């Protein structure tokens, strides 16, 4: 049983209302403690899937009070162990997920444009470049796991779902800076080492197939599910499956190496992955019931999600049409043939 401890700090007269306020919610215990003459602490032990409803209930009742403070803690263990009959059985209940508040705290951190983020971009790009040049799968996988580019895309999807303009701006900024930083560094690596198309790892990322959008969509859904269920360790597999950095590195290295058509193919793969991760993220967040607390924010978020889904679907349709066209003889084949012959 996944448990959480919710602590609420309020004035003495307000805290006394909490047991009655949460009477219809599933709790395993509520305890009060005096902090000082004016404030009391209420501790609420509950299951992870009840946290969002409980916190929203408390915010709706006391959200205007300046002394309100809510803290949510993950409970590693409790003695005695709660029995299963302490939970309300409901076969039609929605799948368990962490609260919107925990989700926001975890994902919004990945959109921070910090020195650590930029250092990880530099290190992962260097590792990816070396792995591509050496044609080493192991080194490239290490770069995939190190690269922090997946986080800002998931946070952008969450911002769209919640209608959070500030988080969306922060996510876009971090995405643009991270991608630009990695691309410039990859161009520099290409100038220094002049990588060859003989590397299978490089060649495999210059061609986009019809299966790549499906792979990116599936991996994007898995990544969001890992966040919503509180299982971040599952993200390692997603990072490898829908990695953005290796094809981005290939694009920069091929561009400065004079392989323009291959650089375009790698850039197309990056676009496919970015679009599919964001599309899958928005759809999965909506399917898991993630949304704002207030009804007027919900209307704005619903419109933002609908617009985003239409935009991402439109861009994906254009890219799929381009991918289908690349599979036939045409200008891309001509460029590729000419480039490899020179």
XYZ file of C-alpha atoms in Angstrom:
342
model
C 0.000 0.000 0.000
C 1.488 3.348 -1.095
C 0.992 5.777 1.795
C 1.421 9.521 2.290
C 1.486 11.717 5.385
C -0.195 15.086 4.862
C 0.599 17.756 7.439
C -1.601 20.843 7.727
C -0.618 23.875 9.785
C -3.514 26.199 10.659
C -4.950 28.286 13.448
C -6.337 26.425 16.446
C -9.991 26.961 15.545
C -9.513 25.917 11.894
C -7.637 22.675 12.532
C -10.508 21.357 14.634
C -12.671 21.326 11.490
C -10.384 18.989 9.520
C -11.752 15.605 10.760
C -15.269 16.657 9.803
C -14.054 18.138 6.521
C -12.357 14.853 5.541
C -15.064 12.530 6.859
C -15.888 11.211 3.377
C -12.261 10.700 2.397
C -10.207 7.580 2.973
C -7.831 8.215 5.859
C -5.934 5.825 8.100
C -5.606 8.275 10.941
C -5.806 11.982 11.855
C -3.798 13.408 14.757
C -3.575 16.953 16.085
C -0.636 18.582 17.828
C -0.267 22.039 19.329
C 2.545 24.143 17.866
C 2.033 27.405 19.756
C -0.779 29.460 21.227
C -2.141 30.341 17.772
C -1.392 27.317 15.581
C -1.943 23.563 15.538
C -0.593 20.795 13.315
C -2.901 18.151 11.876
C -1.265 14.956 10.586
C -3.289 12.884 8.114
C -2.192 9.386 7.103
C -3.752 8.354 3.810
C -3.127 6.506 0.554
C -1.291 8.107 -2.358
C -4.358 8.254 -4.592
C -6.311 10.200 -1.937
C -3.746 12.966 -1.440
C -4.925 15.184 -4.283
C -8.556 15.147 -3.163
C -7.601 15.797 0.474
C -5.232 18.673 -0.325
C -7.774 20.236 -2.694
C -10.455 19.912 -0.022
C -8.291 21.674 2.552
C -7.272 24.387 0.055
C -10.874 25.005 -0.937
C -11.847 25.405 2.713
C -8.866 27.396 4.027
C -6.991 28.570 0.916
C -7.546 32.239 1.695
C -5.972 32.020 5.145
C -2.360 33.329 5.212
C -1.335 30.877 7.940
C -2.186 27.764 5.886
C 0.741 25.449 5.189
C 0.402 21.950 3.671
C 3.237 19.445 3.479
C 3.143 16.033 1.794
C 5.570 13.243 2.745
C 6.080 9.786 1.276
C 5.704 7.101 3.950
C 8.331 4.375 3.586
C 6.853 2.160 6.313
C 4.336 2.211 9.133
C 3.903 -0.119 12.112
C 1.522 -1.802 12.439
C 1.061 -2.424 8.749
C -2.360 -1.204 7.547
C -4.714 -4.001 6.626
C -6.238 -4.163 3.188
C -9.739 -3.813 4.635
C -8.763 -0.334 5.796
C -8.969 0.713 2.163
C -12.251 1.328 0.427
C -12.665 -1.273 -2.280
C -13.851 0.157 -5.587
C -13.453 -1.875 -8.737
C -14.368 1.120 -10.883
C -11.775 3.427 -9.330
C -9.320 5.200 -11.584
C -5.780 3.761 -11.727
C -3.607 4.887 -8.862
C -1.408 7.912 -9.456
C 0.441 10.419 -7.341
C -1.214 13.738 -6.611
C -1.075 16.700 -8.942
C 0.981 18.528 -6.313
C 3.666 15.807 -6.106
C 3.690 15.474 -9.886
C 4.152 19.209 -10.392
C 6.977 19.382 -7.841
C 8.826 16.467 -9.465
C 8.403 17.496 -13.110
C 8.829 21.259 -12.802
C 12.348 20.717 -11.447
C 13.365 19.181 -14.766
C 12.495 22.447 -16.531
C 14.946 24.513 -14.482
C 17.637 26.126 -16.632
C 20.483 25.694 -14.170
C 24.232 25.299 -14.346
C 23.774 21.582 -13.605
C 21.449 21.252 -16.614
C 23.994 22.916 -18.926
C 26.876 20.844 -17.540
C 24.891 17.643 -18.171
C 24.190 18.845 -21.731
C 27.904 19.397 -22.335
C 28.974 16.093 -20.795
C 26.272 14.002 -22.475
C 26.970 15.602 -25.879
C 30.685 14.849 -25.565
C 29.967 11.268 -24.498
C 27.445 10.839 -27.321
C 29.896 12.263 -29.873
C 32.646 9.892 -28.772
C 30.267 6.940 -28.764
C 29.036 7.757 -32.272
C 32.560 8.175 -33.618
C 33.709 4.922 -31.988
C 30.494 3.185 -33.054
C 29.982 2.080 -29.428
C 26.447 1.260 -28.309
C 27.438 1.165 -24.634
C 28.906 4.680 -24.679
C 25.864 6.059 -26.528
C 23.472 4.497 -24.005
C 25.473 6.208 -21.251
C 24.943 9.544 -23.021
C 21.211 8.823 -23.369
C 20.833 8.284 -19.648
C 22.917 11.370 -18.788
C 21.107 13.739 -21.147
C 18.464 15.914 -19.421
C 16.492 16.814 -22.570
C 13.517 14.532 -21.893
C 12.554 16.385 -18.703
C 11.728 19.810 -20.232
C 9.516 18.128 -22.837
C 7.520 16.263 -20.175
C 7.197 19.482 -18.168
C 5.941 21.255 -21.305
C 3.266 18.586 -21.701
C 2.260 19.008 -18.043
C 2.158 22.802 -18.418
C -0.139 22.408 -21.411
C -2.425 20.048 -19.499
C -2.666 22.401 -16.516
C -2.824 25.584 -18.585
C 0.238 26.811 -16.653
C 1.717 29.615 -18.769
C 4.717 30.209 -16.514
C 5.782 26.556 -16.550
C 5.253 26.406 -20.324
C 7.519 29.429 -20.875
C 10.168 27.980 -18.573
C 9.995 24.599 -20.306
C 10.254 26.129 -23.788
C 13.196 28.278 -22.751
C 15.042 25.321 -21.234
C 14.270 23.190 -24.296
C 15.533 25.787 -26.757
C 18.692 26.559 -24.794
C 19.449 22.870 -24.214
C 18.923 21.845 -27.831
C 20.867 24.853 -29.127
C 23.725 24.240 -26.708
C 23.981 20.565 -27.649
C 23.749 21.292 -31.378
C 26.541 23.901 -31.333
C 28.780 21.578 -29.324
C 28.027 18.694 -31.712
C 28.982 20.930 -34.644
C 32.308 21.627 -32.927
C 32.903 17.902 -32.399
C 32.174 17.332 -36.088
C 34.766 19.945 -37.072
C 37.402 18.428 -34.800
C 36.967 14.731 -35.621
C 35.266 14.632 -39.046
C 33.139 11.539 -38.277
C 32.601 8.970 -40.989
C 29.356 7.526 -42.288
C 30.995 4.116 -41.851
C 29.788 4.199 -38.243
C 26.583 2.159 -38.011
C 25.429 4.162 -34.997
C 25.672 7.378 -37.009
C 24.101 5.928 -40.147
C 21.148 4.478 -38.225
C 20.206 7.944 -36.979
C 20.186 9.612 -40.384
C 17.200 7.631 -41.669
C 13.680 7.985 -40.270
C 11.208 5.143 -40.750
C 7.454 4.923 -40.273
C 8.032 2.976 -37.053
C 9.908 5.841 -35.370
C 6.802 7.974 -34.585
C 5.084 4.906 -33.098
C 8.143 4.155 -30.968
C 8.339 7.751 -29.737
C 4.609 7.850 -28.916
C 4.798 4.618 -26.934
C 7.931 5.737 -25.086
C 6.382 9.146 -24.343
C 3.320 7.493 -22.798
C 5.552 5.219 -20.735
C 7.586 8.182 -19.505
C 4.515 10.090 -18.324
C 3.093 6.955 -16.682
C 6.374 6.533 -14.817
C 6.006 10.057 -13.430
C 2.313 9.745 -12.558
C 2.768 6.453 -10.707
C 5.795 7.724 -8.800
C 8.195 5.227 -10.373
C 11.005 7.416 -11.767
C 13.389 4.463 -12.101
C 11.287 3.350 -15.087
C 12.364 6.525 -16.862
C 15.799 5.073 -17.625
C 14.310 2.774 -20.247
C 12.309 5.648 -21.703
C 15.413 7.824 -21.943
C 17.089 5.133 -24.016
C 14.039 4.404 -26.190
C 13.221 7.984 -27.149
C 16.592 9.660 -26.686
C 16.819 13.133 -28.195
C 20.534 13.750 -27.813
C 22.170 11.124 -30.109
C 20.255 12.157 -33.267
C 20.799 15.812 -32.332
C 24.531 15.144 -32.025
C 24.534 13.299 -35.355
C 22.791 16.239 -37.022
C 25.413 18.726 -35.823
C 28.352 16.466 -36.600
C 27.077 15.651 -40.074
C 26.358 19.292 -40.837
C 29.917 20.454 -40.187
C 31.230 17.328 -41.886
C 29.527 18.291 -45.137
C 26.938 15.472 -45.049
C 23.944 17.750 -45.414
C 21.292 15.199 -46.310
C 22.313 12.961 -43.389
C 22.206 15.988 -41.071
C 18.669 16.668 -42.273
C 17.625 13.077 -41.632
C 18.958 13.189 -38.070
C 17.252 16.548 -37.443
C 13.990 15.060 -38.707
C 14.320 12.216 -36.194
C 14.790 14.771 -33.387
C 11.626 16.597 -34.474
C 9.655 13.346 -34.586
C 10.760 12.447 -31.061
C 9.999 15.907 -29.631
C 6.530 16.072 -31.207
C 5.594 12.528 -30.203
C 6.799 12.915 -26.600
C 4.752 16.094 -26.158
C 1.668 14.667 -27.875
C 1.824 11.431 -25.883
C 2.483 13.398 -22.696
C -0.579 15.650 -23.041
C -2.873 12.751 -23.957
C -1.585 10.561 -21.103
C -1.866 13.330 -18.509
C -5.460 13.935 -19.601
C -6.221 10.202 -19.502
C -4.873 10.044 -15.935
C -7.190 12.849 -14.868
C -4.512 15.497 -14.325
C -5.992 18.982 -14.271
C -6.114 22.271 -12.326
C -7.961 22.601 -9.019
C -10.212 25.555 -9.868
C -12.995 25.245 -12.459
C -12.068 28.438 -14.300
C -8.479 27.204 -14.607
C -9.839 23.866 -15.848
C -11.640 25.599 -18.735
C -8.467 27.399 -19.763
C -6.415 24.211 -19.435
C -8.940 22.260 -21.510
C -8.685 24.785 -24.338
C -4.882 24.795 -24.132
C -4.783 20.986 -24.265
C -7.121 20.844 -27.250
C -5.075 23.429 -29.149
C -1.826 21.645 -28.292
C -3.151 18.255 -29.411
C -4.312 19.721 -32.733
C -0.941 21.441 -33.287
C 1.123 18.368 -32.373
C -1.090 16.103 -34.502
C -0.796 18.497 -37.423
C 2.989 18.651 -37.166
C 3.185 14.876 -36.793
C 1.033 14.406 -39.893
C 3.358 16.698 -41.875
C 6.427 14.785 -40.668
C 4.835 11.419 -41.474
C 4.085 12.695 -44.973
C 7.715 13.779 -45.305
C 8.940 10.415 -44.005
C 6.700 8.615 -46.496
C 8.066 10.808 -49.248
C 11.643 10.080 -48.239
C 10.997 6.392 -48.722
C 10.420 6.984 -52.408
C 12.806 8.202 -55.088
C 12.764 11.984 -55.119
C 14.740 15.056 -54.156
C 15.974 13.510 -50.877
C 17.268 10.446 -52.665
C 18.935 12.700 -55.206
C 20.645 14.741 -52.488
C 21.754 11.605 -50.676
C 23.072 9.986 -53.810
C 24.895 13.129 -54.883
C 26.362 13.703 -51.412
C 27.696 10.151 -51.105
C 29.109 10.208 -54.616
C 31.101 13.380 -53.960
